[in-house]
Amino acid sequence: MGNAGKKQRSPDAKARVGDKDEAAYLASYKAKDYPRPSVTVDLVVLSILEGELRLLLIKRLAHPFKGRWALPGGFVRVGDGFEDQGEDLEHAALRELAEETGLPEGSIFIEQLYTFGRAYRDPRMRVITVAYYALLRPELAVKVVAGSDASEATWWSLSQPGQPELAFDHQEILERALTRIRGKLDYSDIAFELVPATFTIAELRAVHEVIQATSYDPGNFRRRFNRMLTDGIIEDAPGHRPTSTRPARLYRFRGR
Amino acid sequence: MGNAGKKQRSPDAKARVGDKDEAAYLASYKAKDYPRPSVTVDLVVLSILEGELRLLLIKRLAHPFKGRWALPGGFVRVGDGFEDQGEDLEHAALRELAEETGLPEGSIFIEQLYTFGRAYRDPRMRVITVAYYALLRPELAVKVVAGSDASEATWWSLSQPGQPELAFDHQEILERALTRIRGKLDYSDIAFELVPATFTIAELRAVHEVIQATSYDPGNFRRRFNRMLTDGIIEDAPGHRPTSTRPARLYRFRGR
DNA sequence: AGAATAGTGTCTATCAGACACTATGCA
DNA sequence: TGCATAGTGTCTGATAGACACTATTCT
């Protein structure tokens, strides 16, 4: 171990120095001599369970911050650098998400959030993390189990006080994710990622209410909803959702 | 050269293996054995000159894409990794901006845009770039000169057809920056970063028009502007701006 | 029958867009 | 004096928030 620098150098680099043509130049490129940071992806995984906004946290089994709760994430695979440049960032995020939740890779919505790279944010070494947020429909969220590395995974409520102190700068990442999501909720389609495949108006309203931590007038919300209907963003779905009183009509997101 | 891997390892790592305490653990940490990508910052530097939206591009002097135009940027300094973890991402962006424009480091507005890390986006090796956008007031923009590395720097117009083909995935980065800026223009204060320190309503309107590539009714725009006045976002400034006809009142952004 | 939620309608304030109009300084 | 731009006022349509009201189903 500790031979990463060696492995990443093209084997016959020196031989081609001096060649003017670009292909040869690439082979002899020496930029790898600069120190490089480690790059990770971290995920703010959110869902709504039992009417509360919930965050998926993993208990760290190793130093640093051993025993503390942290966002799921891990190193981006960059291959050997030259012949194999490894996986895309989004792929790394989806892979880590699948590994740490046990869910299949498809059908999980993620979006890049921000990149956190403050020096000393990881005490071990320079680590730059590309943060994503993921939104899980409740049907999927309940299937989450601890990943193959046997680490503990738990849905913490953000709707109630008493979250644990997070490892690294993960609290800051979480807050930026919430701010972003709150800002995008009204003008984007992300709310539909937190609702079952077919849903009632009240269910969609509950998503908005839980995320914004306010309450909306049912009548006014319905009006906004009706505009989405006439705009073709959503459509009727067959059946009704039984409730404690009058059953509610079902709808379906038409996106994508 | 090629000794980056060696330099980044803590000298007495092996000696402390087995110690349970966290500090010792950090010293012996071996995560550096994973291959690491290079990390750069790239900047979409925009200003408005002669009524046109302009983008600062640098002509590449080296392979790859030698002779092609590219966004200014460069490697993030990460120090030796452990004792010295190097500079923050935003600092790297501000430093590169200063180096490549000759402008002083303060008083330039930048904001992180997105991180582009597709495999093979750089043919040499795996490079992940954290993109920022910078907005320069016209007074500053005219002072930009080619940086210390003597590379050619030019303001290209985005308001007219005929931009050059950009190096790497810089076209994609540019497009994301424009989309972001167009989206934020209405609800944020970024328009004030493209206008002189004191400005007229027509000048601010011109910024909006050039960026959105539309035209706004002067009367209606003035009404929006008046709301900003009563909200305290902007305030009167002394004097008038001479025009070809009736001089216009001056205002000043109150932010920060 | 009563309770609770689904679903509809109305009123008001705010704001954007269209557009007509007045004011002022320069050529 | 004419003209271009600065600056004001008015009308209309769309939308959000407050709130009163009707409809339907479960218990």
Coordinates of C-alpha atoms (C1' of nucleotides) in Angstrom, one line a residue:
Chain A
M1 CA 0.0 0.0 0.0
G2 CA 0.9 3.6 -0.3
N3 CA 1.8 3.0 -3.9
A4 CA -1.1 5.0 -5.4
G5 CA 1.3 7.5 -6.8
K6 CA 3.2 4.8 -8.7
K7 CA 0.2 3.0 -10.0
Q8 CA -1.3 6.2 -11.4
R9 CA 1.7 7.0 -13.5
S10 CA 1.6 5.9 -17.1
P11 CA 4.2 3.2 -17.4
D12 CA 6.2 4.5 -20.4
A13 CA 5.8 8.2 -19.5
K14 CA 9.4 9.3 -19.8
A15 CA 10.0 7.5 -23.1
R16 CA 7.7 9.9 -24.9
V17 CA 8.9 13.2 -23.5
G18 CA 9.8 15.7 -26.3
D19 CA 7.3 14.4 -28.8
K20 CA 5.3 17.4 -30.1
D21 CA 2.1 15.6 -31.0
E22 CA -0.8 15.8 -28.5
A23 CA -1.4 12.1 -28.0
A24 CA 2.2 11.6 -27.1
Y25 CA 2.1 14.7 -24.8
L26 CA -0.8 13.2 -22.9
A27 CA 1.1 10.0 -22.3
S28 CA 4.0 11.9 -20.8
Y29 CA 1.9 14.3 -18.8
K30 CA 3.4 15.0 -15.4
A31 CA 0.7 17.0 -13.6
K32 CA 0.2 14.1 -11.3
D33 CA 3.2 15.3 -9.4
Y34 CA 1.0 17.8 -7.6
P35 CA -0.5 16.6 -4.3
R36 CA -4.1 15.5 -4.8
P37 CA -7.0 15.5 -2.3
S38 CA -9.2 12.6 -1.6
V39 CA -12.7 13.1 -3.0
T40 CA -15.8 11.6 -1.5
V41 CA -19.6 11.9 -2.1
D42 CA -21.9 12.4 0.8
L43 CA -25.7 12.0 0.7
V44 CA -28.5 13.8 2.5
V45 CA -31.1 11.1 2.2
L46 CA -34.6 12.4 3.1
S47 CA -38.0 10.8 3.3
I48 CA -41.3 11.4 5.0
L49 CA -42.4 8.7 7.4
E50 CA -45.3 8.9 9.8
G51 CA -45.8 12.5 8.8
E52 CA -42.3 13.5 9.8
L53 CA -39.4 14.6 7.7
R54 CA -36.6 12.0 8.2
L55 CA -32.9 11.9 7.6
L56 CA -31.0 8.7 7.1
L57 CA -27.9 8.5 9.2
I58 CA -25.2 5.9 9.5
K59 CA -23.3 5.2 12.7
R60 CA -19.6 5.4 12.1
L61 CA -17.7 2.2 13.0
A62 CA -14.2 3.7 12.4
H63 CA -12.2 6.7 13.4
P64 CA -12.4 9.6 13.1
F65 CA -15.7 10.3 14.8
K66 CA -16.1 6.7 15.7
G67 CA -19.6 6.0 17.1
R68 CA -21.0 9.3 15.9
W69 CA -23.8 9.6 13.3
A70 CA -22.9 10.7 9.8
L71 CA -24.3 11.1 6.4
P72 CA -23.9 8.1 4.2
G73 CA -21.1 8.4 1.6
G74 CA -17.8 7.2 0.5
F75 CA -14.8 7.6 -1.7
V76 CA -15.2 8.3 -5.4
R77 CA -13.6 5.5 -7.5
V78 CA -11.1 7.1 -9.8
G79 CA -9.6 4.0 -11.3
D80 CA -5.9 4.1 -12.1
G81 CA -6.3 7.7 -13.4
F82 CA -5.1 7.3 -17.0
E83 CA -6.3 4.2 -18.8
D84 CA -9.2 3.8 -16.3
Q85 CA -10.6 7.1 -15.0
G86 CA -13.2 5.4 -12.8
E87 CA -16.8 6.3 -12.2
D88 CA -18.8 9.5 -12.6
L89 CA -19.6 11.5 -9.5
E90 CA -23.3 10.8 -9.8
H91 CA -22.6 7.2 -10.2
A92 CA -20.5 7.2 -7.1
A93 CA -23.4 8.8 -5.2
L94 CA -26.0 6.3 -6.5
R95 CA -23.6 3.4 -5.8
E96 CA -23.0 4.5 -2.2
L97 CA -26.7 5.0 -1.7
A98 CA -27.4 1.5 -2.9
E99 CA -24.6 0.0 -0.8
E100 CA -25.6 1.7 2.4
T101 CA -29.4 1.3 2.1
G102 CA -29.7 -2.1 0.4
L103 CA -32.1 -0.5 -2.1
P104 CA -31.8 -1.2 -5.9
E105 CA -29.8 1.5 -7.7
G106 CA -32.5 2.7 -10.1
S107 CA -35.5 4.8 -9.2
I108 CA -33.9 6.9 -6.5
F109 CA -33.9 10.6 -7.1
I110 CA -30.6 12.4 -6.4
E111 CA -29.4 15.9 -7.2
Q112 CA -26.0 17.5 -6.7
L113 CA -26.1 20.0 -3.8
Y114 CA -22.8 21.6 -3.2
T115 CA -19.1 20.8 -2.8
F116 CA -17.5 21.1 0.6
G117 CA -13.8 21.3 0.7
R118 CA -12.6 23.4 3.6
A119 CA -9.2 22.5 4.7
Y120 CA -9.1 20.3 7.9
R121 CA -12.8 19.4 7.6
D122 CA -11.4 15.9 7.9
P123 CA -8.7 15.6 10.4
R124 CA -7.0 12.7 8.6
M125 CA -6.2 14.4 5.4
R126 CA -7.5 16.8 2.8
V127 CA -10.9 15.5 1.7
I128 CA -13.2 17.3 -0.7
T129 CA -16.8 16.0 -0.7
V130 CA -19.4 16.5 -3.3
A131 CA -22.7 16.5 -1.5
Y132 CA -25.9 15.2 -3.1
Y133 CA -29.4 15.0 -1.7
A134 CA -31.7 12.1 -2.3
L135 CA -35.4 11.9 -1.9
L136 CA -37.1 8.6 -1.2
R137 CA -40.7 7.7 -1.5
P138 CA -42.1 6.3 1.7
E139 CA -42.7 2.9 0.2
L140 CA -39.0 2.6 -0.5
A141 CA -37.8 4.2 2.7
V142 CA -39.3 1.6 4.9
K143 CA -37.3 -1.0 3.0
V144 CA -34.0 0.5 3.9
V145 CA -31.7 -1.8 5.9
A146 CA -28.2 -1.5 7.1
G147 CA -25.7 -1.8 4.3
S148 CA -23.4 -4.7 3.5
D149 CA -20.8 -3.2 5.8
A150 CA -23.1 -3.9 8.7
S151 CA -23.2 -0.4 9.9
E152 CA -26.2 0.9 11.7
A153 CA -28.6 2.9 9.6
T154 CA -31.5 4.8 11.1
W155 CA -34.1 7.3 10.0
W156 CA -33.9 10.3 12.4
S157 CA -36.8 12.8 12.6
L158 CA -36.1 16.4 11.6
S159 CA -39.6 17.4 12.7
Q160 CA -38.8 16.9 16.3
P161 CA -35.9 18.2 18.4
G162 CA -33.2 15.9 19.5
Q163 CA -31.0 15.0 16.5
P164 CA -27.6 13.7 17.3
E165 CA -24.4 15.8 16.8
L166 CA -23.1 14.8 13.4
A167 CA -19.6 13.9 12.3
F168 CA -17.4 16.2 10.2
D169 CA -19.2 19.2 8.8
H170 CA -22.3 17.1 8.1
Q171 CA -24.6 19.5 10.0
E172 CA -23.6 22.2 7.6
I173 CA -24.3 20.0 4.6
L174 CA -27.7 19.0 6.0
E175 CA -28.6 22.6 6.5
R176 CA -27.7 23.6 3.0
A177 CA -29.7 20.7 1.7
L178 CA -32.8 21.7 3.6
T179 CA -32.4 25.3 2.5
R180 CA -32.1 24.2 -1.1
I181 CA -35.1 21.9 -1.0
R182 CA -37.2 24.5 0.7
G183 CA -36.3 26.9 -2.0
K184 CA -37.0 24.5 -4.8
L185 CA -40.2 23.0 -3.5
D186 CA -42.5 25.6 -5.0
Y187 CA -41.1 25.9 -8.5
S188 CA -39.8 22.4 -9.2
D189 CA -41.2 18.8 -9.1
I190 CA -39.2 17.5 -6.2
A191 CA -42.3 17.2 -3.9
F192 CA -43.5 14.4 -6.1
E193 CA -40.4 12.4 -5.1
L194 CA -41.6 12.2 -1.5
V195 CA -45.1 11.0 -2.2
P196 CA -46.3 7.5 -3.2
A197 CA -46.7 6.8 -6.9
T198 CA -50.4 7.7 -6.6
F199 CA -51.3 10.2 -4.0
T200 CA -54.1 12.5 -2.8
I201 CA -54.0 16.3 -2.6
A202 CA -53.8 16.1 1.2
E203 CA -50.8 13.8 0.9
L204 CA -49.0 16.2 -1.4
R205 CA -50.0 19.1 0.9
A206 CA -48.6 17.2 3.9
V207 CA -45.2 17.0 2.1
H208 CA -45.1 20.7 1.6
E209 CA -46.2 21.4 5.2
V210 CA -43.6 19.1 6.7
I211 CA -40.8 20.5 4.7
Q212 CA -41.7 24.1 5.1
A213 CA -42.7 23.5 8.7
T214 CA -45.9 25.5 8.2
S215 CA -49.5 24.7 7.4
Y216 CA -51.4 25.6 4.2
D217 CA -55.0 26.3 3.7
P218 CA -56.5 23.2 2.1
G219 CA -58.7 25.2 -0.2
N220 CA -55.9 27.4 -1.5
F221 CA -53.6 24.5 -1.9
R222 CA -56.2 22.7 -3.9
R223 CA -56.4 25.7 -6.2
R224 CA -52.6 25.5 -6.9
F225 CA -53.1 21.8 -7.4
N226 CA -55.8 22.3 -10.0
R227 CA -53.5 24.5 -12.0
M228 CA -51.0 21.6 -12.1
L229 CA -53.8 19.4 -13.3
T230 CA -54.8 21.7 -16.2
D231 CA -51.2 22.3 -17.0
G232 CA -50.7 18.5 -17.4
I233 CA -48.1 18.2 -14.6
I234 CA -50.3 15.7 -12.8
E235 CA -53.2 13.5 -14.0
D236 CA -56.0 11.5 -12.5
A237 CA -55.3 8.1 -11.3
P238 CA -57.9 5.4 -10.8
G239 CA -59.3 4.6 -7.4
H240 CA -59.7 6.4 -4.1
R241 CA -57.7 6.5 -0.9
P242 CA -59.8 5.4 2.0
T243 CA -59.5 7.8 4.9
S244 CA -61.1 8.0 8.3
T245 CA -64.0 9.9 6.6
R246 CA -64.8 10.7 2.9
P247 CA -62.3 8.9 0.6
A248 CA -60.0 11.1 -1.5
R249 CA -59.3 11.0 -5.2
L250 CA -56.0 9.8 -6.4
Y251 CA -53.5 11.5 -8.8
R252 CA -50.3 10.6 -10.4
F253 CA -47.3 12.7 -11.4
R254 CA -46.8 12.9 -15.1
G255 CA -43.2 13.9 -15.1
R256 CA -40.6 12.2 -17.2
Chain B
M1 CA 8.4 14.6 -9.5
G2 CA 6.2 11.7 -9.1
N3 CA 6.9 11.6 -5.4
A4 CA 3.6 13.1 -4.3
G5 CA 2.5 9.8 -2.8
K6 CA 5.6 9.7 -0.6
K7 CA 5.4 13.2 0.6
Q8 CA 1.9 12.9 1.7
R9 CA 2.4 10.0 4.0
S10 CA 3.0 10.7 7.6
P11 CA 6.6 9.9 8.4
D12 CA 6.1 7.5 11.3
A13 CA 2.8 6.0 10.3
K14 CA 3.7 2.4 10.9
A15 CA 5.1 2.9 14.3
R16 CA 1.8 3.9 15.8
V17 CA -0.4 1.1 14.4
G18 CA -2.3 -0.7 17.1
D19 CA -2.7 2.3 19.3
K20 CA -6.4 2.6 20.2
D21 CA -6.6 6.3 20.8
E22 CA -8.0 8.5 18.1
A23 CA -5.0 10.9 17.7
A24 CA -2.7 8.0 17.2
Y25 CA -5.1 6.4 14.8
L26 CA -5.1 9.5 12.7
A27 CA -1.4 9.5 12.4
S28 CA -1.4 5.9 11.1
Y29 CA -4.4 6.4 8.7
K30 CA -3.9 4.6 5.5
A31 CA -6.8 5.9 3.4
K32 CA -4.3 7.6 1.2
D33 CA -3.7 4.3 -0.5
Y34 CA -6.7 4.9 -2.6
P35 CA -6.1 6.6 -6.0
R36 CA -7.0 10.2 -5.8
P37 CA -8.2 12.6 -8.6
S38 CA -6.8 15.9 -9.3
V39 CA -9.1 18.8 -8.3
T40 CA -9.3 22.1 -10.0
V41 CA -11.4 25.2 -9.9
D42 CA -12.8 26.8 -13.0
L43 CA -14.4 30.2 -13.3
V44 CA -17.1 31.6 -15.4
V45 CA -16.2 35.2 -15.3
L46 CA -18.9 37.5 -16.6
S47 CA -19.3 41.3 -17.0
I48 CA -21.2 43.7 -19.1
L49 CA -19.3 45.9 -21.4
E50 CA -20.6 48.1 -24.1
G51 CA -24.1 46.8 -23.4
E52 CA -23.2 43.2 -24.1
L53 CA -22.8 40.2 -21.8
R54 CA -19.2 39.2 -21.8
L55 CA -17.2 36.1 -20.8
L56 CA -13.6 36.1 -19.9
L57 CA -11.6 33.4 -21.7
I58 CA -8.0 32.4 -21.6
K59 CA -6.1 31.0 -24.6
R60 CA -4.5 27.7 -23.6
L61 CA -0.7 27.6 -24.1
A62 CA -0.3 24.0 -23.2
H63 CA -1.7 20.7 -24.2
P64 CA -4.4 19.4 -24.0
F65 CA -6.5 21.7 -26.1
K66 CA -3.5 23.9 -26.8
G67 CA -4.5 27.1 -28.6
R68 CA -8.2 26.7 -27.7
W69 CA -10.1 29.1 -25.5
A70 CA -10.9 28.0 -21.9
L71 CA -12.3 29.2 -18.7
P72 CA -9.7 30.6 -16.3
G73 CA -8.9 28.1 -13.5
G74 CA -6.3 25.9 -12.0
F75 CA -5.4 23.3 -9.5
V76 CA -6.5 23.6 -5.9
R77 CA -3.5 23.6 -3.5
V78 CA -3.9 20.9 -1.0
G79 CA -0.6 21.2 0.8
D80 CA 1.1 18.0 1.9
G81 CA -2.3 16.6 2.9
F82 CA -1.7 15.9 6.6
E83 CA 0.1 18.7 8.5
D84 CA -0.8 21.2 5.8
Q85 CA -4.1 20.7 4.2
G86 CA -3.8 23.6 1.8
E87 CA -6.3 26.3 0.8
D88 CA -10.1 26.3 0.8
L89 CA -11.9 25.9 -2.5
E90 CA -13.2 29.4 -2.5
H91 CA -9.8 30.7 -1.8
A92 CA -8.4 28.8 -4.7
A93 CA -11.1 30.3 -7.0
L94 CA -10.3 33.8 -5.8
R95 CA -6.6 33.3 -6.1
E96 CA -6.8 31.9 -9.7
L97 CA -9.1 34.8 -10.6
A98 CA -6.6 37.3 -9.3
E99 CA -3.7 35.6 -11.0
E100 CA -5.3 35.4 -14.3
T101 CA -6.9 38.9 -14.4
G102 CA -4.3 40.9 -12.5
L103 CA -7.1 42.3 -10.4
P104 CA -6.8 42.6 -6.6
E105 CA -8.3 39.6 -4.7
G106 CA -10.9 41.5 -2.7
S107 CA -14.2 42.9 -4.0
I108 CA -14.9 40.3 -6.7
F109 CA -18.1 38.4 -6.3
I110 CA -17.9 34.7 -6.7
E111 CA -20.3 31.9 -6.0
Q112 CA -19.9 28.2 -6.3
L113 CA -21.8 26.8 -9.3
Y114 CA -21.5 23.1 -9.6
T115 CA -18.9 20.3 -9.6
F116 CA -18.1 18.6 -12.9
G117 CA -16.3 15.3 -12.5
R118 CA -17.2 13.1 -15.5
A119 CA -14.6 10.5 -16.2
Y120 CA -12.5 11.4 -19.2
R121 CA -13.5 15.0 -19.2
D122 CA -9.8 15.6 -19.1
P123 CA -7.9 13.3 -21.4
R124 CA -4.8 13.4 -19.3
M125 CA -6.1 12.0 -16.1
R126 CA -9.1 12.1 -13.7
V127 CA -9.8 15.7 -13.0
I128 CA -12.8 16.9 -10.9
T129 CA -13.4 20.6 -11.2
V130 CA -15.4 22.8 -8.9
A131 CA -16.9 25.5 -11.0
Y132 CA -17.6 29.0 -9.7
Y133 CA -19.0 32.0 -11.4
A134 CA -17.7 35.5 -10.9
L135 CA -19.5 38.8 -11.7
L136 CA -17.4 41.9 -12.3
R137 CA -18.5 45.5 -12.3
P138 CA -17.7 47.2 -15.6
E139 CA -15.2 49.5 -14.0
L140 CA -13.2 46.5 -12.8
A141 CA -13.6 44.5 -16.0
V142 CA -11.9 47.0 -18.2
K143 CA -8.8 46.7 -16.0
V144 CA -8.4 43.0 -16.7
V145 CA -5.0 42.2 -18.2
A146 CA -3.4 38.9 -19.1
G147 CA -2.2 37.1 -16.0
S148 CA 1.4 36.5 -14.9
D149 CA 1.6 33.4 -17.0
A150 CA 1.4 35.7 -20.0
S151 CA -1.6 33.9 -21.4
E152 CA -4.0 35.7 -23.6
A153 CA -7.2 36.9 -21.9
T154 CA -10.1 38.3 -23.8
W155 CA -13.7 39.3 -23.1
W156 CA -15.9 37.5 -25.6
S157 CA -19.4 38.7 -26.2
L158 CA -22.2 36.3 -25.4
S159 CA -24.8 38.7 -26.9
Q160 CA -23.6 38.0 -30.4
P161 CA -23.0 34.8 -32.2
G162 CA -19.5 33.6 -32.9
Q163 CA -18.0 32.4 -29.7
P164 CA -15.1 30.0 -30.0
E165 CA -15.3 26.3 -29.3
L166 CA -14.2 25.9 -25.7
A167 CA -11.8 23.4 -24.3
F168 CA -12.8 20.4 -22.1
D169 CA -16.5 20.5 -21.0
H170 CA -16.3 24.3 -20.5
Q171 CA -19.2 24.9 -22.8
E172 CA -21.4 22.8 -20.5
I173 CA -20.1 24.7 -17.5
L174 CA -20.8 28.1 -19.2
E175 CA -24.4 27.0 -20.0
R176 CA -25.1 25.9 -16.4
A177 CA -23.7 29.2 -15.2
L178 CA -26.0 31.2 -17.5
T179 CA -29.0 29.1 -16.5
R180 CA -28.2 29.6 -12.8
I181 CA -27.7 33.3 -13.1
R182 CA -30.9 33.8 -15.2
G183 CA -32.8 31.9 -12.5
K184 CA -31.3 33.9 -9.6
L185 CA -31.5 37.3 -11.2
D186 CA -35.1 38.1 -10.1
Y187 CA -35.0 36.9 -6.5
S188 CA -31.4 37.7 -5.5
D189 CA -29.0 40.6 -5.5
I190 CA -26.6 39.4 -8.1
A191 CA -27.7 42.0 -10.7
F192 CA -26.1 44.7 -8.5
E193 CA -22.7 43.0 -9.0
L194 CA -22.8 43.9 -12.7
V195 CA -23.6 47.6 -12.3
P196 CA -21.4 50.5 -11.3
A197 CA -21.3 51.4 -7.6
T198 CA -23.9 54.1 -8.3
F199 CA -26.3 53.4 -11.1
T200 CA -29.5 54.6 -12.8
I201 CA -32.7 52.6 -13.2
A202 CA -32.0 52.3 -16.9
E203 CA -28.6 50.8 -16.2
L204 CA -30.0 48.2 -13.9
R205 CA -32.7 47.4 -16.4
A206 CA -30.1 47.0 -19.1
V207 CA -28.3 44.4 -16.9
H208 CA -31.6 42.4 -16.7
E209 CA -32.3 42.8 -20.3
V210 CA -28.8 41.7 -21.5
I211 CA -28.8 38.6 -19.2
Q212 CA -32.3 37.5 -20.0
A213 CA -32.0 38.5 -23.6
T214 CA -35.4 40.2 -23.6
S215 CA -36.6 43.8 -23.1
Y216 CA -38.6 45.1 -20.2
D217 CA -41.1 47.9 -20.1
P218 CA -39.4 50.9 -18.5
G219 CA -42.4 51.8 -16.6
N220 CA -43.1 48.4 -15.1
F221 CA -39.4 47.9 -14.3
R222 CA -39.4 51.2 -12.5
R223 CA -42.3 49.9 -10.3
R224 CA -40.3 46.9 -9.3
F225 CA -37.4 49.2 -8.6
N226 CA -39.5 51.4 -6.4
R227 CA -40.4 48.5 -4.3
M228 CA -36.7 47.8 -3.7
L229 CA -36.4 51.4 -2.7
T230 CA -39.2 51.2 -0.1
D231 CA -37.9 47.9 1.1
G232 CA -34.5 49.5 1.7
I233 CA -32.6 47.2 -0.7
I234 CA -31.4 50.3 -2.6
E235 CA -31.1 53.9 -1.6
D236 CA -30.7 57.3 -3.3
A237 CA -27.2 58.4 -4.2
P238 CA -26.2 62.0 -4.8
G239 CA -25.9 63.4 -8.3
H240 CA -27.3 62.6 -11.7
R241 CA -26.0 60.6 -14.6
P242 CA -25.8 62.7 -17.8
T243 CA -27.4 61.1 -20.8
S244 CA -28.1 62.2 -24.3
T245 CA -31.3 63.7 -23.0
R246 CA -32.7 64.3 -19.5
P247 CA -30.2 63.2 -16.8
A248 CA -31.2 60.3 -14.6
R249 CA -31.1 59.9 -10.8
L250 CA -28.5 57.8 -9.2
Y251 CA -29.0 54.9 -6.7
R252 CA -26.8 52.7 -4.7
F253 CA -27.1 49.1 -3.5
R254 CA -27.4 48.9 0.2
G255 CA -26.5 45.3 0.5
R256 CA -23.7 44.3 3.0
Chain C
dA1 C1' -77.0 12.1 13.7
dG2 C1' -72.5 13.9 14.3
dA3 C1' -67.8 14.4 13.2
dA4 C1' -64.3 15.0 10.1
dT5 C1' -62.3 15.5 6.0
dA6 C1' -63.1 16.2 0.8
dG7 C1' -64.0 19.7 -2.2
dT8 C1' -66.1 24.6 -4.0
dG9 C1' -66.7 29.5 -4.1
dT10 C1' -65.9 34.4 -2.8
dC11 C1' -63.4 38.4 -1.4
dT12 C1' -59.3 41.2 -1.2
dA13 C1' -54.5 42.6 -1.8
dT14 C1' -50.6 42.2 -4.6
dC15 C1' -48.1 42.1 -8.7
dA16 C1' -46.9 41.7 -13.8
dG17 C1' -47.7 43.3 -18.3
dA18 C1' -49.6 46.5 -21.6
dC19 C1' -49.9 51.1 -22.6
dA20 C1' -51.1 56.0 -22.4
dC21 C1' -49.4 60.0 -20.6
dT22 C1' -46.4 64.0 -18.5
dA23 C1' -41.7 66.1 -17.5
dT24 C1' -37.2 67.6 -18.6
dG25 C1' -32.9 68.5 -20.7
dC26 C1' -30.0 68.4 -25.0
dA27 C1' -29.3 69.3 -30.0
Chain D
dT1 C1' -38.7 73.6 -31.1
dG2 C1' -38.4 68.9 -31.6
dC3 C1' -37.1 64.7 -29.7
dA4 C1' -35.5 61.2 -26.8
dT5 C1' -35.4 59.5 -22.5
dA6 C1' -36.9 60.1 -17.5
dG7 C1' -40.6 59.4 -14.8
dT8 C1' -46.0 58.7 -13.5
dG9 C1' -50.6 56.8 -13.8
dT10 C1' -54.2 53.5 -15.2
dC11 C1' -56.3 49.2 -16.6
dT12 C1' -56.5 44.2 -16.7
dG13 C1' -55.6 39.5 -15.7
dA14 C1' -53.3 36.1 -12.6
dT15 C1' -52.4 34.5 -8.1
dA16 C1' -52.0 34.0 -2.9
dG17 C1' -54.2 34.2 1.5
dA18 C1' -58.2 34.4 4.5
dC19 C1' -62.4 32.3 5.1
dA20 C1' -67.2 30.8 4.5
dC21 C1' -69.6 27.2 2.6
dT22 C1' -71.3 22.5 0.6
dA23 C1' -70.6 17.3 -0.1
dT24 C1' -69.7 12.8 1.3
dT25 C1' -68.4 9.0 4.0
dC26 C1' -67.3 6.6 8.4
dT27 C1' -68.7 5.7 13.1

